[in-house]
Amino acid sequence: MLSRFNQTPPFVGCVDDVKFRFESRVEAFEVLFKSRSELSEYSDQCEKICERLRQTYDLRNYLAHGIARYDVATEVFTVRRILPTKEDPWNEVALDIPAAATIPETSKMSLFCQEFMHFARDISERFELEF
């Protein structure tokens, strides 16, 4: 969405570039909606979306940068990743997630994705972003 705003009038040039880090993209998205008068009516909805995304940072980083294993006997997902520290550049950390705990979270994430897609579609249609 950020890249489309950058290429579509009246937004040409309003975003310097598409940020690489997930956290930076969320911040750029929020700044865009707060700083452009054309988007002011969507600002509150954007703020809520960004806040919900921020709540997923840690889990997202584990899943994007880690290795997950599932233990059938215990029904637990273990996600391991390297999280360097000054003392140990190969510091390995793990996150254990009981399989039963994923069911309500998966439902919440599915609803959130649907809400975001409706938001994105409305923005795309209104500003002819064509995505």
JSON list of N, CA and C in Angstrom, two decimals, residues 21-67:
[
{"chain": "A", "resi": 21, "resn": "ARG", "atom": "N", "xyz": [12.24, -2.76, 7.23]},
{"chain": "A", "resi": 21, "resn": "ARG", "atom": "CA", "xyz": [11.83, -3.42, 8.47]},
{"chain": "A", "resi": 21, "resn": "ARG", "atom": "C", "xyz": [10.32, -3.32, 8.64]},
{"chain": "A", "resi": 22, "resn": "PHE", "atom": "N", "xyz": [9.73, -4.39, 9.11]},
{"chain": "A", "resi": 22, "resn": "PHE", "atom": "CA", "xyz": [8.30, -4.44, 9.33]},
{"chain": "A", "resi": 22, "resn": "PHE", "atom": "C", "xyz": [7.84, -3.29, 10.24]},
{"chain": "A", "resi": 23, "resn": "GLU", "atom": "N", "xyz": [8.57, -3.07, 11.33]},
{"chain": "A", "resi": 23, "resn": "GLU", "atom": "CA", "xyz": [8.22, -2.02, 12.28]},
{"chain": "A", "resi": 23, "resn": "GLU", "atom": "C", "xyz": [8.26, -0.65, 11.62]},
{"chain": "A", "resi": 24, "resn": "SER", "atom": "N", "xyz": [9.24, -0.43, 10.74]},
{"chain": "A", "resi": 24, "resn": "SER", "atom": "CA", "xyz": [9.37, 0.85, 10.04]},
{"chain": "A", "resi": 24, "resn": "SER", "atom": "C", "xyz": [8.23, 1.05, 9.05]},
{"chain": "A", "resi": 25, "resn": "ARG", "atom": "N", "xyz": [7.79, -0.03, 8.42]},
{"chain": "A", "resi": 25, "resn": "ARG", "atom": "CA", "xyz": [6.67, 0.08, 7.49]},
{"chain": "A", "resi": 25, "resn": "ARG", "atom": "C", "xyz": [5.38, 0.44, 8.22]},
{"chain": "A", "resi": 26, "resn": "VAL", "atom": "N", "xyz": [5.17, -0.15, 9.38]},
{"chain": "A", "resi": 26, "resn": "VAL", "atom": "CA", "xyz": [3.98, 0.18, 10.16]},
{"chain": "A", "resi": 26, "resn": "VAL", "atom": "C", "xyz": [4.02, 1.65, 10.56]},
{"chain": "A", "resi": 27, "resn": "GLU", "atom": "N", "xyz": [5.17, 2.11, 11.01]},
{"chain": "A", "resi": 27, "resn": "GLU", "atom": "CA", "xyz": [5.31, 3.51, 11.40]},
{"chain": "A", "resi": 27, "resn": "GLU", "atom": "C", "xyz": [5.09, 4.45, 10.20]},
{"chain": "A", "resi": 28, "resn": "ALA", "atom": "N", "xyz": [5.67, 4.13, 9.05]},
{"chain": "A", "resi": 28, "resn": "ALA", "atom": "CA", "xyz": [5.50, 4.96, 7.85]},
{"chain": "A", "resi": 28, "resn": "ALA", "atom": "C", "xyz": [4.03, 5.00, 7.42]},
{"chain": "A", "resi": 29, "resn": "PHE", "atom": "N", "xyz": [3.35, 3.88, 7.54]},
{"chain": "A", "resi": 29, "resn": "PHE", "atom": "CA", "xyz": [1.93, 3.79, 7.21]},
{"chain": "A", "resi": 29, "resn": "PHE", "atom": "C", "xyz": [1.12, 4.73, 8.10]},
{"chain": "A", "resi": 30, "resn": "GLU", "atom": "N", "xyz": [1.40, 4.68, 9.40]},
{"chain": "A", "resi": 30, "resn": "GLU", "atom": "CA", "xyz": [0.69, 5.53, 10.35]},
{"chain": "A", "resi": 30, "resn": "GLU", "atom": "C", "xyz": [0.98, 7.00, 10.10]},
{"chain": "A", "resi": 31, "resn": "VAL", "atom": "N", "xyz": [2.23, 7.34, 9.86]},
{"chain": "A", "resi": 31, "resn": "VAL", "atom": "CA", "xyz": [2.61, 8.74, 9.59]},
{"chain": "A", "resi": 31, "resn": "VAL", "atom": "C", "xyz": [1.91, 9.25, 8.33]},
{"chain": "A", "resi": 32, "resn": "LEU", "atom": "N", "xyz": [1.85, 8.42, 7.30]},
{"chain": "A", "resi": 32, "resn": "LEU", "atom": "CA", "xyz": [1.17, 8.80, 6.06]},
{"chain": "A", "resi": 32, "resn": "LEU", "atom": "C", "xyz": [-0.27, 9.21, 6.34]},
{"chain": "A", "resi": 33, "resn": "PHE", "atom": "N", "xyz": [-0.98, 8.39, 7.11]},
{"chain": "A", "resi": 33, "resn": "PHE", "atom": "CA", "xyz": [-2.39, 8.66, 7.37]},
{"chain": "A", "resi": 33, "resn": "PHE", "atom": "C", "xyz": [-2.61, 9.86, 8.30]},
{"chain": "A", "resi": 34, "resn": "LYS", "atom": "N", "xyz": [-1.63, 10.16, 9.13]},
{"chain": "A", "resi": 34, "resn": "LYS", "atom": "CA", "xyz": [-1.74, 11.32, 10.03]},
{"chain": "A", "resi": 34, "resn": "LYS", "atom": "C", "xyz": [-1.34, 12.61, 9.33]},
{"chain": "A", "resi": 35, "resn": "SER", "atom": "N", "xyz": [-0.48, 12.51, 8.34]},
{"chain": "A", "resi": 35, "resn": "SER", "atom": "CA", "xyz": [0.08, 13.72, 7.74]},
{"chain": "A", "resi": 35, "resn": "SER", "atom": "C", "xyz": [-0.64, 14.19, 6.48]},
{"chain": "A", "resi": 36, "resn": "ARG", "atom": "N", "xyz": [-1.43, 13.36, 5.86]},
{"chain": "A", "resi": 36, "resn": "ARG", "atom": "CA", "xyz": [-2.11, 13.73, 4.61]},
{"chain": "A", "resi": 36, "resn": "ARG", "atom": "C", "xyz": [-3.58, 14.03, 4.86]},
{"chain": "A", "resi": 37, "resn": "SER", "atom": "N", "xyz": [-3.99, 15.25, 4.53]},
{"chain": "A", "resi": 37, "resn": "SER", "atom": "CA", "xyz": [-5.38, 15.65, 4.76]},
{"chain": "A", "resi": 37, "resn": "SER", "atom": "C", "xyz": [-6.35, 14.78, 3.96]},
{"chain": "A", "resi": 38, "resn": "GLU", "atom": "N", "xyz": [-5.93, 14.28, 2.79]},
{"chain": "A", "resi": 38, "resn": "GLU", "atom": "CA", "xyz": [-6.81, 13.43, 1.98]},
{"chain": "A", "resi": 38, "resn": "GLU", "atom": "C", "xyz": [-7.18, 12.15, 2.70]},
{"chain": "A", "resi": 39, "resn": "LEU", "atom": "N", "xyz": [-6.36, 11.76, 3.67]},
{"chain": "A", "resi": 39, "resn": "LEU", "atom": "CA", "xyz": [-6.57, 10.50, 4.38]},
{"chain": "A", "resi": 39, "resn": "LEU", "atom": "C", "xyz": [-7.13, 10.68, 5.79]},
{"chain": "A", "resi": 40, "resn": "SER", "atom": "N", "xyz": [-7.44, 11.90, 6.17]},
{"chain": "A", "resi": 40, "resn": "SER", "atom": "CA", "xyz": [-7.83, 12.19, 7.55]},
{"chain": "A", "resi": 40, "resn": "SER", "atom": "C", "xyz": [-9.04, 11.38, 8.03]},
{"chain": "A", "resi": 41, "resn": "GLU", "atom": "N", "xyz": [-9.98, 11.12, 7.16]},
{"chain": "A", "resi": 41, "resn": "GLU", "atom": "CA", "xyz": [-11.16, 10.36, 7.58]},
{"chain": "A", "resi": 41, "resn": "GLU", "atom": "C", "xyz": [-10.83, 8.89, 7.90]},
{"chain": "A", "resi": 42, "resn": "TYR", "atom": "N", "xyz": [-9.67, 8.42, 7.43]},
{"chain": "A", "resi": 42, "resn": "TYR", "atom": "CA", "xyz": [-9.24, 7.05, 7.69]},
{"chain": "A", "resi": 42, "resn": "TYR", "atom": "C", "xyz": [-8.22, 6.96, 8.82]},
{"chain": "A", "resi": 43, "resn": "SER", "atom": "N", "xyz": [-7.84, 8.08, 9.37]},
{"chain": "A", "resi": 43, "resn": "SER", "atom": "CA", "xyz": [-6.75, 8.13, 10.36]},
{"chain": "A", "resi": 43, "resn": "SER", "atom": "C", "xyz": [-7.04, 7.28, 11.60]},
{"chain": "A", "resi": 44, "resn": "ASP", "atom": "N", "xyz": [-8.23, 7.38, 12.16]},
{"chain": "A", "resi": 44, "resn": "ASP", "atom": "CA", "xyz": [-8.56, 6.60, 13.37]},
{"chain": "A", "resi": 44, "resn": "ASP", "atom": "C", "xyz": [-8.51, 5.10, 13.08]},
{"chain": "A", "resi": 45, "resn": "GLN", "atom": "N", "xyz": [-9.06, 4.70, 11.95]},
{"chain": "A", "resi": 45, "resn": "GLN", "atom": "CA", "xyz": [-9.05, 3.29, 11.59]},
{"chain": "A", "resi": 45, "resn": "GLN", "atom": "C", "xyz": [-7.62, 2.80, 11.37]},
{"chain": "A", "resi": 46, "resn": "CYS", "atom": "N", "xyz": [-6.80, 3.62, 10.73]},
{"chain": "A", "resi": 46, "resn": "CYS", "atom": "CA", "xyz": [-5.40, 3.28, 10.52]},
{"chain": "A", "resi": 46, "resn": "CYS", "atom": "C", "xyz": [-4.68, 3.13, 11.85]},
{"chain": "A", "resi": 47, "resn": "GLU", "atom": "N", "xyz": [-4.93, 4.03, 12.78]},
{"chain": "A", "resi": 47, "resn": "GLU", "atom": "CA", "xyz": [-4.29, 3.97, 14.10]},
{"chain": "A", "resi": 47, "resn": "GLU", "atom": "C", "xyz": [-4.63, 2.66, 14.81]},
{"chain": "A", "resi": 48, "resn": "LYS", "atom": "N", "xyz": [-5.89, 2.24, 14.73]},
{"chain": "A", "resi": 48, "resn": "LYS", "atom": "CA", "xyz": [-6.29, 0.98, 15.36]},
{"chain": "A", "resi": 48, "resn": "LYS", "atom": "C", "xyz": [-5.59, -0.21, 14.70]},
{"chain": "A", "resi": 49, "resn": "ILE", "atom": "N", "xyz": [-5.49, -0.19, 13.38]},
{"chain": "A", "resi": 49, "resn": "ILE", "atom": "CA", "xyz": [-4.82, -1.27, 12.66]},
{"chain": "A", "resi": 49, "resn": "ILE", "atom": "C", "xyz": [-3.35, -1.33, 13.06]},
{"chain": "A", "resi": 50, "resn": "CYS", "atom": "N", "xyz": [-2.70, -0.18, 13.12]},
{"chain": "A", "resi": 50, "resn": "CYS", "atom": "CA", "xyz": [-1.28, -0.14, 13.47]},
{"chain": "A", "resi": 50, "resn": "CYS", "atom": "C", "xyz": [-1.05, -0.62, 14.90]},
{"chain": "A", "resi": 51, "resn": "GLU", "atom": "N", "xyz": [-1.94, -0.27, 15.80]},
{"chain": "A", "resi": 51, "resn": "GLU", "atom": "CA", "xyz": [-1.80, -0.72, 17.19]},
{"chain": "A", "resi": 51, "resn": "GLU", "atom": "C", "xyz": [-1.93, -2.24, 17.26]},
{"chain": "A", "resi": 52, "resn": "ARG", "atom": "N", "xyz": [-2.86, -2.79, 16.51]},
{"chain": "A", "resi": 52, "resn": "ARG", "atom": "CA", "xyz": [-3.02, -4.25, 16.50]},
{"chain": "A", "resi": 52, "resn": "ARG", "atom": "C", "xyz": [-1.80, -4.93, 15.88]},
{"chain": "A", "resi": 53, "resn": "LEU", "atom": "N", "xyz": [-1.22, -4.31, 14.86]},
{"chain": "A", "resi": 53, "resn": "LEU", "atom": "CA", "xyz": [0.00, -4.86, 14.27]},
{"chain": "A", "resi": 53, "resn": "LEU", "atom": "C", "xyz": [1.16, -4.82, 15.26]},
{"chain": "A", "resi": 54, "resn": "ARG", "atom": "N", "xyz": [1.26, -3.74, 16.02]},
{"chain": "A", "resi": 54, "resn": "ARG", "atom": "CA", "xyz": [2.34, -3.63, 17.01]},
{"chain": "A", "resi": 54, "resn": "ARG", "atom": "C", "xyz": [2.25, -4.74, 18.07]},
{"chain": "A", "resi": 55, "resn": "GLN", "atom": "N", "xyz": [1.05, -5.18, 18.35]},
{"chain": "A", "resi": 55, "resn": "GLN", "atom": "CA", "xyz": [0.88, -6.24, 19.34]},
{"chain": "A", "resi": 55, "resn": "GLN", "atom": "C", "xyz": [1.42, -7.57, 18.83]},
{"chain": "A", "resi": 56, "resn": "THR", "atom": "N", "xyz": [1.66, -7.68, 17.53]},
{"chain": "A", "resi": 56, "resn": "THR", "atom": "CA", "xyz": [2.14, -8.93, 16.95]},
{"chain": "A", "resi": 56, "resn": "THR", "atom": "C", "xyz": [3.64, -8.93, 16.69]},
{"chain": "A", "resi": 57, "resn": "TYR", "atom": "N", "xyz": [4.35, -7.82, 16.96]},
{"chain": "A", "resi": 57, "resn": "TYR", "atom": "CA", "xyz": [5.77, -7.71, 16.61]},
{"chain": "A", "resi": 57, "resn": "TYR", "atom": "C", "xyz": [6.60, -8.90, 17.07]},
{"chain": "A", "resi": 58, "resn": "ASP", "atom": "N", "xyz": [6.53, -9.22, 18.35]},
{"chain": "A", "resi": 58, "resn": "ASP", "atom": "CA", "xyz": [7.38, -10.29, 18.87]},
{"chain": "A", "resi": 58, "resn": "ASP", "atom": "C", "xyz": [7.09, -11.63, 18.21]},
{"chain": "A", "resi": 59, "resn": "LEU", "atom": "N", "xyz": [5.81, -11.99, 18.15]},
{"chain": "A", "resi": 59, "resn": "LEU", "atom": "CA", "xyz": [5.45, -13.26, 17.53]},
{"chain": "A", "resi": 59, "resn": "LEU", "atom": "C", "xyz": [5.82, -13.26, 16.05]},
{"chain": "A", "resi": 60, "resn": "ARG", "atom": "N", "xyz": [5.58, -12.17, 15.37]},
{"chain": "A", "resi": 60, "resn": "ARG", "atom": "CA", "xyz": [5.92, -12.06, 13.95]},
{"chain": "A", "resi": 60, "resn": "ARG", "atom": "C", "xyz": [7.42, -12.25, 13.76]},
{"chain": "A", "resi": 61, "resn": "ASN", "atom": "N", "xyz": [8.23, -11.64, 14.61]},
{"chain": "A", "resi": 61, "resn": "ASN", "atom": "CA", "xyz": [9.68, -11.78, 14.48]},
{"chain": "A", "resi": 61, "resn": "ASN", "atom": "C", "xyz": [10.14, -13.21, 14.73]},
{"chain": "A", "resi": 62, "resn": "TYR", "atom": "N", "xyz": [9.51, -13.87, 15.69]},
{"chain": "A", "resi": 62, "resn": "TYR", "atom": "CA", "xyz": [9.85, -15.28, 15.92]},
{"chain": "A", "resi": 62, "resn": "TYR", "atom": "C", "xyz": [9.51, -16.11, 14.68]},
{"chain": "A", "resi": 63, "resn": "LEU", "atom": "N", "xyz": [8.33, -15.90, 14.12]},
{"chain": "A", "resi": 63, "resn": "LEU", "atom": "CA", "xyz": [7.90, -16.71, 12.99]},
{"chain": "A", "resi": 63, "resn": "LEU", "atom": "C", "xyz": [8.67, -16.37, 11.72]},
{"chain": "A", "resi": 64, "resn": "ALA", "atom": "N", "xyz": [9.01, -15.10, 11.53]},
{"chain": "A", "resi": 64, "resn": "ALA", "atom": "CA", "xyz": [9.74, -14.69, 10.33]},
{"chain": "A", "resi": 64, "resn": "ALA", "atom": "C", "xyz": [11.22, -15.03, 10.38]},
{"chain": "A", "resi": 65, "resn": "HIS", "atom": "N", "xyz": [11.79, -15.07, 11.58]},
{"chain": "A", "resi": 65, "resn": "HIS", "atom": "CA", "xyz": [13.24, -15.24, 11.71]},
{"chain": "A", "resi": 65, "resn": "HIS", "atom": "C", "xyz": [13.63, -16.48, 12.51]},
{"chain": "A", "resi": 66, "resn": "GLY", "atom": "N", "xyz": [12.68, -17.33, 12.78]},
{"chain": "A", "resi": 66, "resn": "GLY", "atom": "CA", "xyz": [12.96, -18.50, 13.60]},
{"chain": "A", "resi": 66, "resn": "GLY", "atom": "C", "xyz": [12.65, -19.80, 12.88]},
{"chain": "A", "resi": 67, "resn": "ILE", "atom": "N", "xyz": [12.83, -20.86, 13.61]},
{"chain": "A", "resi": 67, "resn": "ILE", "atom": "CA", "xyz": [12.53, -22.20, 13.12]},
{"chain": "A", "resi": 67, "resn": "ILE", "atom": "C", "xyz": [11.51, -22.81, 14.07]}
]
